[in-house]
PDB file of C-alpha atoms in Angstrom:
ATOM      1  CA  ALA A   1      54.919 -84.105 168.462  1.00 81.00           C
ATOM      2  CA  TYR A   2      58.330 -82.984 167.022  1.00 89.00           C
ATOM      3  CA  ARG A   3      58.237 -85.634 163.875  1.00 95.00           C
ATOM      4  CA  GLU A   4      55.201 -84.150 162.886  1.00 96.00           C
ATOM      5  CA  VAL A   5      56.597 -80.498 162.763  1.00 97.00           C
ATOM      6  CA  ILE A   6      59.384 -81.912 161.301  1.00 97.00           C
ATOM      7  CA  MET A   7      58.007 -83.863 158.382  1.00 97.00           C
ATOM      8  CA  GLY A   8      55.453 -81.023 157.644  1.00 97.00           C
ATOM      9  CA  ALA A   9      58.013 -78.343 157.354  1.00 98.00           C
ATOM     10  CA  GLY A  10      59.769 -77.136 154.053  1.00 98.00           C
ATOM     11  CA  THR A  11      63.291 -76.513 155.815  1.00 97.00           C
ATOM     12  CA  VAL A  12      64.447 -77.708 159.221  1.00 97.00           C
ATOM     13  CA  PHE A  13      67.508 -76.663 161.088  1.00 95.00           C
ATOM     14  CA  TRP A  14      68.872 -78.591 164.103  1.00 94.00           C
ATOM     15  CA  ASN A  15      71.495 -77.308 166.438  1.00 93.00           C
ATOM     16  CA  GLY A  16      72.680 -79.287 169.407  1.00 91.00           C
ATOM     17  CA  PRO A  17      71.712 -82.871 170.385  1.00 92.00           C
ATOM     18  CA  MET A  18      68.422 -83.134 172.667  1.00 92.00           C
ATOM     19  CA  GLY A  19      70.522 -84.722 175.470  1.00 88.00           C
ATOM     20  CA  ALA A  20      73.433 -86.924 176.528  1.00 93.00           C
ATOM     21  CA  PHE A  21      73.370 -88.780 173.347  1.00 91.00           C
ATOM     22  CA  GLU A  22      76.562 -90.387 174.169  1.00 92.00           C
ATOM     23  CA  ILE A  23      74.865 -92.232 177.187  1.00 94.00           C
ATOM     24  CA  SER A  24      72.569 -94.829 175.521  1.00 90.00           C
ATOM     25  CA  PRO A  25      69.544 -94.069 177.721  1.00 91.00           C
ATOM     26  CA  PHE A  26      69.394 -90.490 177.183  1.00 94.00           C
ATOM     27  CA  ALA A  27      69.625 -90.816 173.484  1.00 94.00           C
ATOM     28  CA  GLU A  28      66.298 -91.299 172.513  1.00 94.00           C
ATOM     29  CA  GLY A  29      65.364 -87.639 172.215  1.00 94.00           C
ATOM     30  CA  THR A  30      68.220 -87.021 169.815  1.00 96.00           C
ATOM     31  CA  ARG A  31      67.573 -90.372 167.975  1.00 96.00           C
ATOM     32  CA  ALA A  32      63.790 -89.298 167.382  1.00 96.00           C
ATOM     33  CA  VAL A  33      64.618 -86.054 166.058  1.00 96.00           C
ATOM     34  CA  ALA A  34      67.698 -87.212 163.948  1.00 97.00           C
ATOM     35  CA  GLU A  35      65.424 -90.142 162.380  1.00 98.00           C
ATOM     36  CA  ALA A  36      62.659 -87.625 161.755  1.00 98.00           C
ATOM     37  CA  MET A  37      64.915 -85.435 159.967  1.00 97.00           C
ATOM     38  CA  ALA A  38      66.700 -87.955 157.806  1.00 98.00           C
ATOM     39  CA  ALA A  39      63.063 -89.326 156.785  1.00 98.00           C
ATOM     40  CA  SER A  40      61.714 -85.422 155.934  1.00 98.00           C
ATOM     41  CA  PRO A  41      61.373 -84.421 152.479  1.00 97.00           C
ATOM     42  CA  ALA A  42      62.356 -80.813 153.602  1.00 97.00           C
ATOM     43  CA  ALA A  43      65.893 -79.266 153.634  1.00 98.00           C
ATOM     44  CA  THR A  44      67.835 -80.482 156.463  1.00 98.00           C
ATOM     45  CA  VAL A  45      70.522 -78.810 158.042  1.00 95.00           C
ATOM     46  CA  ALA A  46      72.602 -79.635 161.212  1.00 95.00           C
ATOM     47  CA  GLY A  47      74.813 -77.522 162.918  1.00 92.00           C
ATOM     48  CA  GLY A  48      77.298 -78.122 165.469  1.00 92.00           C
ATOM     49  CA  GLY A  49      79.950 -80.648 166.137  1.00 93.00           C
ATOM     50  CA  ASP A  50      77.941 -82.683 168.625  1.00 94.00           C
ATOM     51  CA  SER A  51      75.162 -82.817 166.236  1.00 95.00           C
ATOM     52  CA  GLY A  52      77.403 -83.930 163.538  1.00 95.00           C
ATOM     53  CA  ALA A  53      78.877 -86.756 165.922  1.00 95.00           C
ATOM     54  CA  ALA A  54      75.108 -88.208 167.126  1.00 96.00           C
ATOM     55  CA  LEU A  55      74.268 -88.150 163.358  1.00 97.00           C
ATOM     56  CA  GLY A  56      77.318 -90.096 162.447  1.00 96.00           C
ATOM     57  CA  ASP A  57      77.124 -92.237 164.959  1.00 94.00           C
ATOM     58  CA  MET A  58      73.429 -93.263 164.188  1.00 95.00           C
ATOM     59  CA  GLY A  59      74.299 -93.578 160.621  1.00 97.00           C
ATOM     60  CA  LEU A  60      72.384 -90.444 159.519  1.00 98.00           C
ATOM     61  CA  ALA A  61      74.657 -88.129 158.720  1.00 97.00           C
ATOM     62  CA  ASP A  62      74.309 -88.989 154.945  1.00 97.00           C
ATOM     63  CA  GLN A  63      70.435 -88.591 154.856  1.00 98.00           C
ATOM     64  CA  LEU A  64      70.467 -84.784 155.684  1.00 98.00           C
ATOM     65  CA  THR A  65      70.845 -82.238 153.273  1.00 98.00           C
ATOM     66  CA  TRP A  66      74.076 -80.684 155.255  1.00 94.00           C
ATOM     67  CA  VAL A  67      75.688 -81.133 158.103  1.00 95.00           C
ATOM     68  CA  SER A  68      77.922 -78.302 159.509  1.00 90.00           C
ATOM     69  CA  THR A  69      80.383 -78.897 162.335  1.00 87.00           C
ATOM     70  CA  GLY A  70      80.205 -74.952 162.967  1.00 86.00           C
ATOM     71  CA  GLY A  71      77.150 -74.751 165.169  1.00 86.00           C
ATOM     72  CA  GLY A  72      77.886 -71.612 166.531  1.00 87.00           C
ATOM     73  CA  ALA A  73      79.019 -70.026 163.270  1.00 86.00           C
ATOM     74  CA  ALA A  74      75.965 -71.427 161.358  1.00 85.00           C
ATOM     75  CA  LEU A  75      73.667 -69.549 163.959  1.00 88.00           C
ATOM     76  CA  GLU A  76      75.377 -66.220 163.558  1.00 90.00           C
ATOM     77  CA  LEU A  77      75.179 -66.631 159.644  1.00 85.00           C
ATOM     78  CA  MET A  78      71.130 -67.137 160.128  1.00 85.00           C
ATOM     79  CA  GLU A  79      71.219 -63.905 162.313  1.00 90.00           C
ATOM     80  CA  GLY A  80      72.547 -61.918 159.759  1.00 90.00           C
ATOM     81  CA  ARG A  81      75.689 -61.474 161.102  1.00 92.00           C
ATOM     82  CA  MET A  82      78.913 -61.334 159.179  1.00 89.00           C
ATOM     83  CA  LEU A  83      81.600 -64.097 159.604  1.00 88.00           C
ATOM     84  CA  PRO A  84      85.086 -62.870 159.523  1.00 88.00           C
ATOM     85  CA  GLY A  85      86.038 -65.715 156.940  1.00 85.00           C
ATOM     86  CA  VAL A  86      83.067 -64.619 154.685  1.00 84.00           C
ATOM     87  CA  ALA A  87      83.740 -60.954 154.973  1.00 88.00           C
ATOM     88  CA  THR A  88      87.201 -61.214 153.519  1.00 89.00           C
ATOM     89  CA  LEU A  89      85.940 -62.904 150.418  1.00 89.00           C
ATOM     90  CA  PRO A  90      85.217 -59.733 148.486  1.00 84.00           C
ATOM     91  CA  THR A  91      88.570 -58.778 148.851  1.00 80.00           C
ATOM     92  CA  ALA A  92      90.386 -62.076 148.040  1.00 69.00           C
TER      93      ALA A  92
END
């Protein structure tokens, strides 16, 4: 079900693995989403250190449009909140 939605989307944002990806039997959900995102023609963005680590471990990080280690910050930016580092740019 996830794969079909991901493949049909124009943009996909993923924050956080689907489970304890570090433990092989529990990595399948994370792997399925990662592989679908890597195969998708959509703009694909993963946010968060754990997502980045999972993608790196699976050799898929370079197949997404962007991978950010700042998961919480990425979510705040998507919510329209001003990030302190971004707020200072106009005065720099």
